Coordinates of N, CA and C in Angstrom, one line a residue:
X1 N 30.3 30.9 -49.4 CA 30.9 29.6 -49.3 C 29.8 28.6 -49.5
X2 N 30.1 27.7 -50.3 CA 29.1 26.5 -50.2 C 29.3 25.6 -49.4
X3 N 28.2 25.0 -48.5 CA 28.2 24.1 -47.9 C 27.8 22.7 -48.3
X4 N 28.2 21.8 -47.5 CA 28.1 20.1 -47.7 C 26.9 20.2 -48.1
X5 N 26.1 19.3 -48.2 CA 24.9 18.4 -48.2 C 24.5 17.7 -46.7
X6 N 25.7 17.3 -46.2 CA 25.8 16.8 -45.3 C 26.1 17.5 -44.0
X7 N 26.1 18.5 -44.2 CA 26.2 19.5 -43.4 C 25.4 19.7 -42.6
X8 N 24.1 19.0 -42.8 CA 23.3 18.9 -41.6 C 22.8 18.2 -40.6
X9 N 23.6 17.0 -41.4 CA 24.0 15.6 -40.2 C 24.8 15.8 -39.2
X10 N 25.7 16.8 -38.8 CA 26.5 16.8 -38.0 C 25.9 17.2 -36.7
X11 N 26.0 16.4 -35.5 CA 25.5 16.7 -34.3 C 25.8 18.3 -34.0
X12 N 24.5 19.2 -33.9 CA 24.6 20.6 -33.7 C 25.3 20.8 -32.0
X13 N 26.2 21.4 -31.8 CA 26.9 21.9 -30.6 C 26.0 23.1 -29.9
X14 N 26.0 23.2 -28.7 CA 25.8 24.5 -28.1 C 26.8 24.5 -27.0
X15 N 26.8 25.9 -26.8 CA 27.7 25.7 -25.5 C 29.3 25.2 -25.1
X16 N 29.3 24.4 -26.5 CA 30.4 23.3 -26.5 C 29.6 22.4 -25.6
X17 N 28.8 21.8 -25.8 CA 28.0 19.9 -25.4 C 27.3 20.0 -26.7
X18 N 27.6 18.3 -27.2 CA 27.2 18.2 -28.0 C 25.2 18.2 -27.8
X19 N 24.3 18.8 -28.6 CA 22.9 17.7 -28.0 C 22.5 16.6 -28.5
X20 N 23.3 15.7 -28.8 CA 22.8 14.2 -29.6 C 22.1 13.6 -28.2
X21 N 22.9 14.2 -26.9 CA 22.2 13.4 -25.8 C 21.0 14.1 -25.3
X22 N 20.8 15.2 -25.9 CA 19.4 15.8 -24.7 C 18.8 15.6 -26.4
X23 N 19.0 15.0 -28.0 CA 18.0 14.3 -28.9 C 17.5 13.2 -28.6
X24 N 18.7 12.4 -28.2 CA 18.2 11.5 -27.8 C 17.3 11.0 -26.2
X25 N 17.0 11.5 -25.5 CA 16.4 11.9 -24.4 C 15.0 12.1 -24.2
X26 N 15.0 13.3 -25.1 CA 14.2 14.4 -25.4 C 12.9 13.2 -25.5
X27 N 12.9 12.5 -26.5 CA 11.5 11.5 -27.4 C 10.9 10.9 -26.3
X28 N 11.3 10.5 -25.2 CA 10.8 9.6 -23.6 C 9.7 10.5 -23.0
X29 N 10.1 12.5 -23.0 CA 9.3 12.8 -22.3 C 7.9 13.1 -22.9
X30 N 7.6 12.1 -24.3 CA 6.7 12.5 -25.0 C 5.5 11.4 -24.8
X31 N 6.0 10.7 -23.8 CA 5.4 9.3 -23.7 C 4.6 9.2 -22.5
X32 N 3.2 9.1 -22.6 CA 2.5 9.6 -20.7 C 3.2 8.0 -20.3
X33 N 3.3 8.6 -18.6 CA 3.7 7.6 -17.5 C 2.6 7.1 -17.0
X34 N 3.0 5.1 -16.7 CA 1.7 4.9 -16.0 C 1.1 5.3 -15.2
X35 N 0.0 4.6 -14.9 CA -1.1 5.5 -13.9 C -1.9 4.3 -13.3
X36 N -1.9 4.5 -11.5 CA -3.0 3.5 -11.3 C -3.9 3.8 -11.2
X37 N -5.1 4.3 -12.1 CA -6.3 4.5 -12.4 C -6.8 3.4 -13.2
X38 N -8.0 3.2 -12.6 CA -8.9 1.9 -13.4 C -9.1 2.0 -14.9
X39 N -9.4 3.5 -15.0 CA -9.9 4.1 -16.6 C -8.3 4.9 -17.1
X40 N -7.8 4.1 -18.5 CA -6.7 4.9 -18.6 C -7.2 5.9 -19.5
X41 N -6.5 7.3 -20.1 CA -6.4 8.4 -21.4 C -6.2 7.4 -22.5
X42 N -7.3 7.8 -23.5 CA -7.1 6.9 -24.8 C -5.1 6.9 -25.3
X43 N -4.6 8.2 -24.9 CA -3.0 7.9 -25.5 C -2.2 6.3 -24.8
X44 N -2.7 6.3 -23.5 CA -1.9 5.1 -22.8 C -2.7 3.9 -23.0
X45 N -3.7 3.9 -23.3 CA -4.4 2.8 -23.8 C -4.0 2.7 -25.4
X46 N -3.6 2.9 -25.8 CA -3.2 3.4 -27.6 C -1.5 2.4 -27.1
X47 N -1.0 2.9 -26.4 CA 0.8 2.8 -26.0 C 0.5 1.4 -25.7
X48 N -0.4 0.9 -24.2 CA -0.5 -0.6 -23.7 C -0.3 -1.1 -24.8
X49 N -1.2 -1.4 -25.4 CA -2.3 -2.4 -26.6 C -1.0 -2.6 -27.5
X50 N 0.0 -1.5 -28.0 CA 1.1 -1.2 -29.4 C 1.9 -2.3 -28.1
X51 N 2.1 -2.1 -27.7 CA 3.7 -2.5 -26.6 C 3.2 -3.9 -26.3
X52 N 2.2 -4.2 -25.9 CA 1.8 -5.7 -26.1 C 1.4 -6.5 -27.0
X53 N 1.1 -6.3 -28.2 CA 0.5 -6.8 -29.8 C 2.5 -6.7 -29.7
X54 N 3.2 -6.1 -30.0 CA 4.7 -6.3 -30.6 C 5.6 -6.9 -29.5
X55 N 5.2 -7.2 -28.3 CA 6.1 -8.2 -27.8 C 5.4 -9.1 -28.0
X56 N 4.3 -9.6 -28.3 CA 3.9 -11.0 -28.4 C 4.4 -11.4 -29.5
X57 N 4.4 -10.3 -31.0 CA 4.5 -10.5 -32.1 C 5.9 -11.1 -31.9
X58 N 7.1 -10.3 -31.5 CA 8.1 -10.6 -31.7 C 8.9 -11.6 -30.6
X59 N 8.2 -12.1 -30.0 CA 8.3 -13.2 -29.0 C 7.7 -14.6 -29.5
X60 N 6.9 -14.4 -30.4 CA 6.3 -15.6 -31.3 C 7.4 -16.6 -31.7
X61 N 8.5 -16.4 -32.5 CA 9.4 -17.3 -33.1 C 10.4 -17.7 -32.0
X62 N 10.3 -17.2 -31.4 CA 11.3 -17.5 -30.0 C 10.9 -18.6 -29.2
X63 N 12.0 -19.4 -28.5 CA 11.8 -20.3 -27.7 C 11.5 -19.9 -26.0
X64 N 11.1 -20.1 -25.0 CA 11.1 -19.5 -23.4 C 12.2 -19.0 -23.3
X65 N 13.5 -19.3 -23.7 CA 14.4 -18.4 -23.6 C 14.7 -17.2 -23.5
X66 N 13.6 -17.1 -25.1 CA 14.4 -16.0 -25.7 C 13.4 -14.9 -25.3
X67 N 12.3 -14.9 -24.6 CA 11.3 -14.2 -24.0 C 11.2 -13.2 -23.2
X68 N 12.6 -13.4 -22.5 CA 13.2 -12.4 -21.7 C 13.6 -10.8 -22.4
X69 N 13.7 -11.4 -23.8 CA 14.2 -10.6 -24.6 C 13.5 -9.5 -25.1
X70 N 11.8 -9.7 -25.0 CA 11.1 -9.1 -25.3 C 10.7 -7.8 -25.0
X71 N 11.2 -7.4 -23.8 CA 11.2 -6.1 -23.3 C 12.0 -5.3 -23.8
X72 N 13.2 -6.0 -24.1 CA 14.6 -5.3 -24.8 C 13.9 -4.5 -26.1
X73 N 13.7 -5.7 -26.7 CA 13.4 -5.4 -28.0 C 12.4 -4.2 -28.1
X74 N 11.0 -4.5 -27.5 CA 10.2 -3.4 -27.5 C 10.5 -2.4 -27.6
X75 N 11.4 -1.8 -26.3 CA 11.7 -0.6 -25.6 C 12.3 -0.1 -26.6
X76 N 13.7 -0.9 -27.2 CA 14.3 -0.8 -28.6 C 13.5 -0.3 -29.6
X77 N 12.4 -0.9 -30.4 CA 11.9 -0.3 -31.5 C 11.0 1.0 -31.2
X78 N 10.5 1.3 -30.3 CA 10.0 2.5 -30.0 C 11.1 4.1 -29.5
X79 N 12.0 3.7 -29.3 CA 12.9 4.2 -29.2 C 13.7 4.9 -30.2
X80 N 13.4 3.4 -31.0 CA 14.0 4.2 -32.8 C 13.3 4.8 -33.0
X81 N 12.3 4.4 -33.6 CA 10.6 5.1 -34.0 C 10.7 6.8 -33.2
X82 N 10.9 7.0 -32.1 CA 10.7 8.1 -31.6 C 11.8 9.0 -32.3
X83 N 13.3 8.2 -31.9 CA 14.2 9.0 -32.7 C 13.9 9.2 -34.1
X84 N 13.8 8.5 -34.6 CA 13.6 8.8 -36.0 C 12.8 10.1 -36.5
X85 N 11.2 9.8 -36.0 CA 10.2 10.6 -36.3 C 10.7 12.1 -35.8
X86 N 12.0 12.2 -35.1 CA 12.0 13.6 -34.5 C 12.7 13.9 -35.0
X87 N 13.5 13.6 -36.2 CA 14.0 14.3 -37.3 C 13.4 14.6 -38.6
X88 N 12.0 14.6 -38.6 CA 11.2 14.8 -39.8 C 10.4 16.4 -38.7
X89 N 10.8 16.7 -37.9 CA 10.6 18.1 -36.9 C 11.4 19.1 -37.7
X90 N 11.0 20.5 -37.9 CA 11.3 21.3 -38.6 C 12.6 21.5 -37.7
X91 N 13.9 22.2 -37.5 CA 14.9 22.5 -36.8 C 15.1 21.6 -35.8
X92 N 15.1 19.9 -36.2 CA 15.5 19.1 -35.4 C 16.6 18.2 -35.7
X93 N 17.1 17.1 -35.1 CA 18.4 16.8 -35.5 C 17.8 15.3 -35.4
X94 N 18.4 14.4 -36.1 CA 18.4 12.9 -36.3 C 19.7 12.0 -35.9
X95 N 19.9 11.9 -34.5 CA 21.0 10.6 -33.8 C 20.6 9.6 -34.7
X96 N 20.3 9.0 -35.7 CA 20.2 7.8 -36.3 C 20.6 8.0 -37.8
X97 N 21.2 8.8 -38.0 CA 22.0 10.0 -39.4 C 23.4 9.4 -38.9
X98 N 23.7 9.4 -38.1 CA 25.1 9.2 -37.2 C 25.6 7.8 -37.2
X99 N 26.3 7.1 -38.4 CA 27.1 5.7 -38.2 C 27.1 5.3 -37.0
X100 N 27.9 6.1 -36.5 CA 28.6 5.5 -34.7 C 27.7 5.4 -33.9
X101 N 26.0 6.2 -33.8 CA 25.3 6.3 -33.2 C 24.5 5.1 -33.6
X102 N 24.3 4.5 -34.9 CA 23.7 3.5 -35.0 C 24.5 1.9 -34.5
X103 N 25.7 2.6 -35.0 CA 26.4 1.0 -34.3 C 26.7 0.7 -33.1
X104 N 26.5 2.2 -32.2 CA 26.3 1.8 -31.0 C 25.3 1.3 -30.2
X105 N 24.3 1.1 -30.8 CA 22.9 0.3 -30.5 C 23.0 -1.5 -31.4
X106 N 24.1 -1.6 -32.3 CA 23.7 -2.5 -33.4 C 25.1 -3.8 -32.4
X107 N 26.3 -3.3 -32.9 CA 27.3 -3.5 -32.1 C 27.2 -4.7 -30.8
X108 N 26.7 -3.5 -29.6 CA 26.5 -4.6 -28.3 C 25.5 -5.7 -28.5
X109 N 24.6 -5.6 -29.1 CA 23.0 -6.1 -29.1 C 23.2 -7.1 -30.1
X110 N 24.2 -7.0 -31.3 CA 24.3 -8.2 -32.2 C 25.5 -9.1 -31.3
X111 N 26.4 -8.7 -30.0 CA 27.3 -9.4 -29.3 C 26.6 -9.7 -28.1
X112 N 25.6 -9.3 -27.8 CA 24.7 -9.6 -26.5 C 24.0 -11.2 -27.1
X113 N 23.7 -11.4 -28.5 CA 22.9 -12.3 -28.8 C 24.2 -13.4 -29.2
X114 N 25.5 -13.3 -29.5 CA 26.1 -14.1 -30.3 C 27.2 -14.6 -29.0
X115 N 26.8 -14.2 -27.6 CA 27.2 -14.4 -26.1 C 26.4 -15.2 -25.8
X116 N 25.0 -15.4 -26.0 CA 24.0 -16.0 -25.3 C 24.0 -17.2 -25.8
X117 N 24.7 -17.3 -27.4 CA 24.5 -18.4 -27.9 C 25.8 -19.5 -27.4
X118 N 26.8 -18.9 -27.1 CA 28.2 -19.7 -26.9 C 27.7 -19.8 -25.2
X119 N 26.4 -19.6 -24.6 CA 26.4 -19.6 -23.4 C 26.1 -20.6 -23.3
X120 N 24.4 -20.8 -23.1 CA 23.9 -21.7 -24.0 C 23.6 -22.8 -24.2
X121 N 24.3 -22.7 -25.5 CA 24.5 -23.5 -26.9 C 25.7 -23.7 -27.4
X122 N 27.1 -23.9 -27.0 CA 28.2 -23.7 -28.0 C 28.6 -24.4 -29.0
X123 N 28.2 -25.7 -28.8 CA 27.8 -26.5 -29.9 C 27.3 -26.6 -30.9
X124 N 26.2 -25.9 -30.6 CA 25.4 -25.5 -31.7 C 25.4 -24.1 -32.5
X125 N 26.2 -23.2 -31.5 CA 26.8 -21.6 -32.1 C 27.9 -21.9 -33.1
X126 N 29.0 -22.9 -32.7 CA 30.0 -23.0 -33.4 C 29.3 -24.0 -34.5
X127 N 28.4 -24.3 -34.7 CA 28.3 -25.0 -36.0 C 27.4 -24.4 -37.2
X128 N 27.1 -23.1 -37.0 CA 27.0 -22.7 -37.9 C 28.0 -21.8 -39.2
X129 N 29.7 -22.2 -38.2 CA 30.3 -21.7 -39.2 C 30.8 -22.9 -40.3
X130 N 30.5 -24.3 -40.1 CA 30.8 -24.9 -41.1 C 29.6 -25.9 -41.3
X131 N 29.1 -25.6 -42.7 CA 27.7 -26.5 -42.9 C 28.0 -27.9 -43.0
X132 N 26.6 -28.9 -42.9 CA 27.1 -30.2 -42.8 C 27.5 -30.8 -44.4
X133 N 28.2 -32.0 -44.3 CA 28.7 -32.6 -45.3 C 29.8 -31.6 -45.8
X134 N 30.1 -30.6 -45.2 CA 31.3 -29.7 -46.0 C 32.4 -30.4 -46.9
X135 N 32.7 -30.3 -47.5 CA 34.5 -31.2 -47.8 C 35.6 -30.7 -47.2
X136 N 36.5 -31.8 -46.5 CA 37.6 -31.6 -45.7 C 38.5 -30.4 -46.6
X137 N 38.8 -30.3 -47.9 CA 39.3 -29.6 -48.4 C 38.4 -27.7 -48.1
X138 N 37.3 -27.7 -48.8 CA 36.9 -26.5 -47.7 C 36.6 -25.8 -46.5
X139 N 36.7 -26.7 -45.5 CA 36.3 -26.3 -44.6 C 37.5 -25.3 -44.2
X140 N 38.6 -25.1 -44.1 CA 39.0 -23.6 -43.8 C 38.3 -22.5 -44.3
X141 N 37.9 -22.3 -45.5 CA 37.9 -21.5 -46.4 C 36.5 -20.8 -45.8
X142 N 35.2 -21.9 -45.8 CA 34.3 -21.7 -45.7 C 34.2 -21.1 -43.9
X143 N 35.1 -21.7 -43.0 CA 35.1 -21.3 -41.8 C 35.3 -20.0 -41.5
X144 N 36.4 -19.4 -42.5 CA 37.0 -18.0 -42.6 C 35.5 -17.4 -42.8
X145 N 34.8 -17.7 -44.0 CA 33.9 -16.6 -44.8 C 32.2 -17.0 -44.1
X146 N 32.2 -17.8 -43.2 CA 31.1 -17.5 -42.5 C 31.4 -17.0 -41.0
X147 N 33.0 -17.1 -40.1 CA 33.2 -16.0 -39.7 C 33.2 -14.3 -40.0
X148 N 33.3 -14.0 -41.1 CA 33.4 -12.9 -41.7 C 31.7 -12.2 -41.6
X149 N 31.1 -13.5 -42.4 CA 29.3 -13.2 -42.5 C 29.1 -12.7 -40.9
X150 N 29.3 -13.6 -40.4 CA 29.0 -13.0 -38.9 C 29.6 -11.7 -38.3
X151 N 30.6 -11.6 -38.5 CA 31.0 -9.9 -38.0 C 30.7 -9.0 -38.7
X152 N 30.2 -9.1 -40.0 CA 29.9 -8.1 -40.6 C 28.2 -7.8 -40.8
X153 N 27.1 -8.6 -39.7 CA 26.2 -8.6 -39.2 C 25.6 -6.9 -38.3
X154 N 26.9 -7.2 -37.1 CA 26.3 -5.5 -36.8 C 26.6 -3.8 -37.4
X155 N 27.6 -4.5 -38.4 CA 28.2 -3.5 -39.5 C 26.6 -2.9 -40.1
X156 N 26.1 -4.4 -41.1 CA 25.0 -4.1 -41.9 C 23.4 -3.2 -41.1
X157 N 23.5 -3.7 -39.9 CA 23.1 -3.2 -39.2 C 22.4 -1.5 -38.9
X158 N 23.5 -1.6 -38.3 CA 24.2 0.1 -38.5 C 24.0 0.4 -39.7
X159 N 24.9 0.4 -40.7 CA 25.0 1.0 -42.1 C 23.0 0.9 -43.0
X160 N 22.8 0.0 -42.9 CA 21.1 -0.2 -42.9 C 20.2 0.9 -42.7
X161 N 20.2 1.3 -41.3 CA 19.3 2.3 -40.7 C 20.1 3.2 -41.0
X162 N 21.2 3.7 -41.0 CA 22.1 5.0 -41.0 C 21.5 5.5 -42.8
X163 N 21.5 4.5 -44.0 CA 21.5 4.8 -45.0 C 20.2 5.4 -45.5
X164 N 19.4 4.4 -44.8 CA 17.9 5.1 -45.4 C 17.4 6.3 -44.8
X165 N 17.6 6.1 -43.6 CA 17.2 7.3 -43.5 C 18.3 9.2 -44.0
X166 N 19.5 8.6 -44.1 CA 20.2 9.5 -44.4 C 20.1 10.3 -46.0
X167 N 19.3 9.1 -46.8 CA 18.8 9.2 -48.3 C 17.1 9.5 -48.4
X168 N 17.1 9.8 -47.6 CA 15.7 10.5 -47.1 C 15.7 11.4 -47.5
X169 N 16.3 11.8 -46.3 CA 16.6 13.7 -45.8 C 17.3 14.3 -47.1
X170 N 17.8 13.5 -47.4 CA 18.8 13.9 -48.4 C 18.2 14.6 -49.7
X171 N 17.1 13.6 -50.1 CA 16.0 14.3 -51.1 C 15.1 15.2 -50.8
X172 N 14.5 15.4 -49.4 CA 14.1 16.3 -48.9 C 14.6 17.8 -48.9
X173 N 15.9 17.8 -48.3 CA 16.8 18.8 -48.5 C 16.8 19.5 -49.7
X174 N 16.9 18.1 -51.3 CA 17.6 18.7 -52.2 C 16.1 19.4 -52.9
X175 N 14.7 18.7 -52.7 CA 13.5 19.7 -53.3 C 13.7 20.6 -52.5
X176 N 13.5 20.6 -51.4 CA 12.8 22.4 -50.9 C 13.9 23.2 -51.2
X177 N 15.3 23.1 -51.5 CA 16.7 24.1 -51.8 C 15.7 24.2 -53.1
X178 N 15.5 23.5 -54.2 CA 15.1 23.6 -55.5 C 14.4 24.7 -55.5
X179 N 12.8 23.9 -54.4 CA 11.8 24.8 -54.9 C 11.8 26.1 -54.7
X180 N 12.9 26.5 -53.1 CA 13.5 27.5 -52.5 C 14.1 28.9 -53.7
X181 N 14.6 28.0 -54.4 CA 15.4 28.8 -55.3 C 14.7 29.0 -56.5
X182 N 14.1 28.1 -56.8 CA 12.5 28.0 -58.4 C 11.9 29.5 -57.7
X183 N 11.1 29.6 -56.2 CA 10.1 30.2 -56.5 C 10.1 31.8 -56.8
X184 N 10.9 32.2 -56.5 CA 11.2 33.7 -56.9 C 10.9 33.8 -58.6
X185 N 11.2 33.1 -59.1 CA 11.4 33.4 -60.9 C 10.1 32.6 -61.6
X186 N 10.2 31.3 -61.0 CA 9.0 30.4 -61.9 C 8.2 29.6 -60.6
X187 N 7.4 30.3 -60.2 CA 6.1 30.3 -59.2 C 5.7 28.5 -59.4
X188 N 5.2 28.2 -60.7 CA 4.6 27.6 -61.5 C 5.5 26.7 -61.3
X189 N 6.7 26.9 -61.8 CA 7.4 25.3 -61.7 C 7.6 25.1 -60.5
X190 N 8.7 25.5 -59.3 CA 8.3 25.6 -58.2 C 7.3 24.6 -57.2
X191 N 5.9 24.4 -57.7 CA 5.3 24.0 -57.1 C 5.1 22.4 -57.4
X192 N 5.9 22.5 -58.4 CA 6.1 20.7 -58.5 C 6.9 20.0 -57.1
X193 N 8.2 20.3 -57.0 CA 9.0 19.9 -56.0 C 8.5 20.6 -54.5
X194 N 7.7 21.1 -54.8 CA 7.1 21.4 -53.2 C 6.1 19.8 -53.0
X195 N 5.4 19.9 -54.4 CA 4.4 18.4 -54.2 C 5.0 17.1 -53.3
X196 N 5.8 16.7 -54.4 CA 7.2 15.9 -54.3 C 7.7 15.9 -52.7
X197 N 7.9 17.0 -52.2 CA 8.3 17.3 -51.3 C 7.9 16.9 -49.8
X198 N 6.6 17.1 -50.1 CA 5.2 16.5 -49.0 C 4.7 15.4 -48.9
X199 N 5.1 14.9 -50.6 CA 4.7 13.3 -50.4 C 5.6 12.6 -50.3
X200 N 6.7 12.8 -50.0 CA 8.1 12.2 -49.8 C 8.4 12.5 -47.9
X201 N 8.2 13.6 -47.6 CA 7.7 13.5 -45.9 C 6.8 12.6 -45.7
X202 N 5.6 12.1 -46.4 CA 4.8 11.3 -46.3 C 5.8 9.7 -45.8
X203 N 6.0 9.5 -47.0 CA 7.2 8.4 -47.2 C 8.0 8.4 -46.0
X204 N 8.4 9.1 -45.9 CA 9.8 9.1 -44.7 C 9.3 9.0 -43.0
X205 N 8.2 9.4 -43.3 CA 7.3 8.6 -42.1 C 6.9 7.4 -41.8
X206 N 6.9 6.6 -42.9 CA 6.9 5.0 -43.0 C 8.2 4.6 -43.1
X207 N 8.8 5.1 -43.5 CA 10.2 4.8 -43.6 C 10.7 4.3 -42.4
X208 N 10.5 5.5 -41.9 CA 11.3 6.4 -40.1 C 11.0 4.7 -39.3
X209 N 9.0 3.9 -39.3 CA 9.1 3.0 -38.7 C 9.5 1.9 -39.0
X210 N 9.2 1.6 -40.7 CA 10.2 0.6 -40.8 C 11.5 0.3 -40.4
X211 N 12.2 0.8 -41.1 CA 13.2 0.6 -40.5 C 13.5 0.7 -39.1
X212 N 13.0 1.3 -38.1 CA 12.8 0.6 -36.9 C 12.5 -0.5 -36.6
X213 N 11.9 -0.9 -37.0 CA 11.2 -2.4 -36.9 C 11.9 -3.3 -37.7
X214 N 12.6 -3.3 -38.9 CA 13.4 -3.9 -39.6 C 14.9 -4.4 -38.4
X215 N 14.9 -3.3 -37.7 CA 16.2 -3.5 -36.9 C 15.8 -4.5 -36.5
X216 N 15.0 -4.1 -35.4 CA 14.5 -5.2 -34.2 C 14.2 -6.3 -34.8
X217 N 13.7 -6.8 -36.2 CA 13.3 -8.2 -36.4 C 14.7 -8.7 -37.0
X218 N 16.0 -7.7 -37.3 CA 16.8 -9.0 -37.5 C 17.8 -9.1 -36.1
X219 N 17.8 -8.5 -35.3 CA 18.3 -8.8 -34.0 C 17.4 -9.7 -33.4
X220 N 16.1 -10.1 -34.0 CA 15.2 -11.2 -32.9 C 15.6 -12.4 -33.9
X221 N 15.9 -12.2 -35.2 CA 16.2 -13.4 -36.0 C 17.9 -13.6 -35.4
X222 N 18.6 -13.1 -35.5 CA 20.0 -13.4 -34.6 C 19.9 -14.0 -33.1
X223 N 19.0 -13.6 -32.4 CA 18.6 -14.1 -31.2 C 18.2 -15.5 -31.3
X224 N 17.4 -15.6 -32.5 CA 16.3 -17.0 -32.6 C 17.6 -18.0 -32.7
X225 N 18.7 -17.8 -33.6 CA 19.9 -18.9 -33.7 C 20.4 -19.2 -33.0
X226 N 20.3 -18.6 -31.2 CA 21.2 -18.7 -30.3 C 20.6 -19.3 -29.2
X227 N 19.5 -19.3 -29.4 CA 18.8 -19.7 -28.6 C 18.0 -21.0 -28.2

């Protein structure tokens, strides 16, 4: 029987429980816990320095408001980052392959920011759906379709990090089947898509953080409007 492609995105079962939750879990206990010692392990001194350079970074465009937010976010992009990178693990599974699993993170967090703004701000939230000088003739029209722009914000979201990384794996998969199947007969060719193969894990390791970080800076640019 031939199988999907996709066939290996599906959250593996044991037991009957799914593990998307002991995947998602699992990346926390990889991370040393603080310590009150004067002198830290270069790993937590490595973690401090990353976790403070990126909340300042991404607290920069923000007003005092929005500063509170900064912890969110952090925890957020490391989080991805962890998930991610633990699906480039040989017999590992990737919660960020999973639509629903990305929109479950995109979803509340793009309605956490577009709450804070009608809190607030409502004056200023509701006026980004009709620009100034509009004409009385379009203003329905344009009201409809920059309501729409807005709901379909934690869609892109989601569908964003769900795609790249799912078109990753995807070419990964499809060399090593290749080379898998090349090397018995043609040794020689073979060893092209193994190349390919390694420098494209390369890739998907930059990838894995961008797009972590891609999330987090358009959820801080959604924040910055609301705020």
């Amino acid at each position: 029987m031939t199988l999907s492609l996709f066939d290996h995105f599906i959250s593996p079962i044991f037991l009957g429980v799914p593990l998307v939750a002991l995947a998602t879990a699992l990346p926390w206990l990889l991370f040393p816990a603080p310590t009150t010692r004067w002198l830290n392990n270069r790993l937590l001194s490595v973690q401090n320095w990353f976790i403070g350079t990126f909340a300042k970074h991404i607290s920069l465009p923000l007003n005092v408001g929005g500063h509170k937010w900064a912890l969110l976010l952090t925890s957020l992009l490391i989080f991805l980052i962890t998930i991610n990178m633990l699906g480039l693990i040989a017999y590992s599974y990737t919660p960020t392959t999973q639509l629903s699993f990305s929109l479950g993170f995109a979803v509340p967090l793009w309605l956490a920011t577009v709450i804070t703004g009608l809190r607030t701000q409502p004056t200023h939230a509701f006026a980004h759906l009709l620009p100034e000088g509009t004409p009385v003739l379009l203003i329905p029209v344009l009201v409809i379709i920059e309501t729409i722009s807005l709901m379909i914000r934690p869609i892109a979201l989601g569908v964003r990090l769900t795609a790249n990384l799912t078109a990753g794996h995807l070419l990964i998969h499809l060399l090593s089947t290749g080379a898998y199947v090349l090397y018995p007969t043609m040794p020689a060719v073979a060893l092209l898509p193994t190349i390919f193969m390694f420098a494209l894990t390369l890739l998907e390791v930059a990838v894995a953080m961008i797009q972590a970080y891609v999330f987090v800076l358009l959820l801080s640019l959604y924040l910055q409007e609301n705020v």
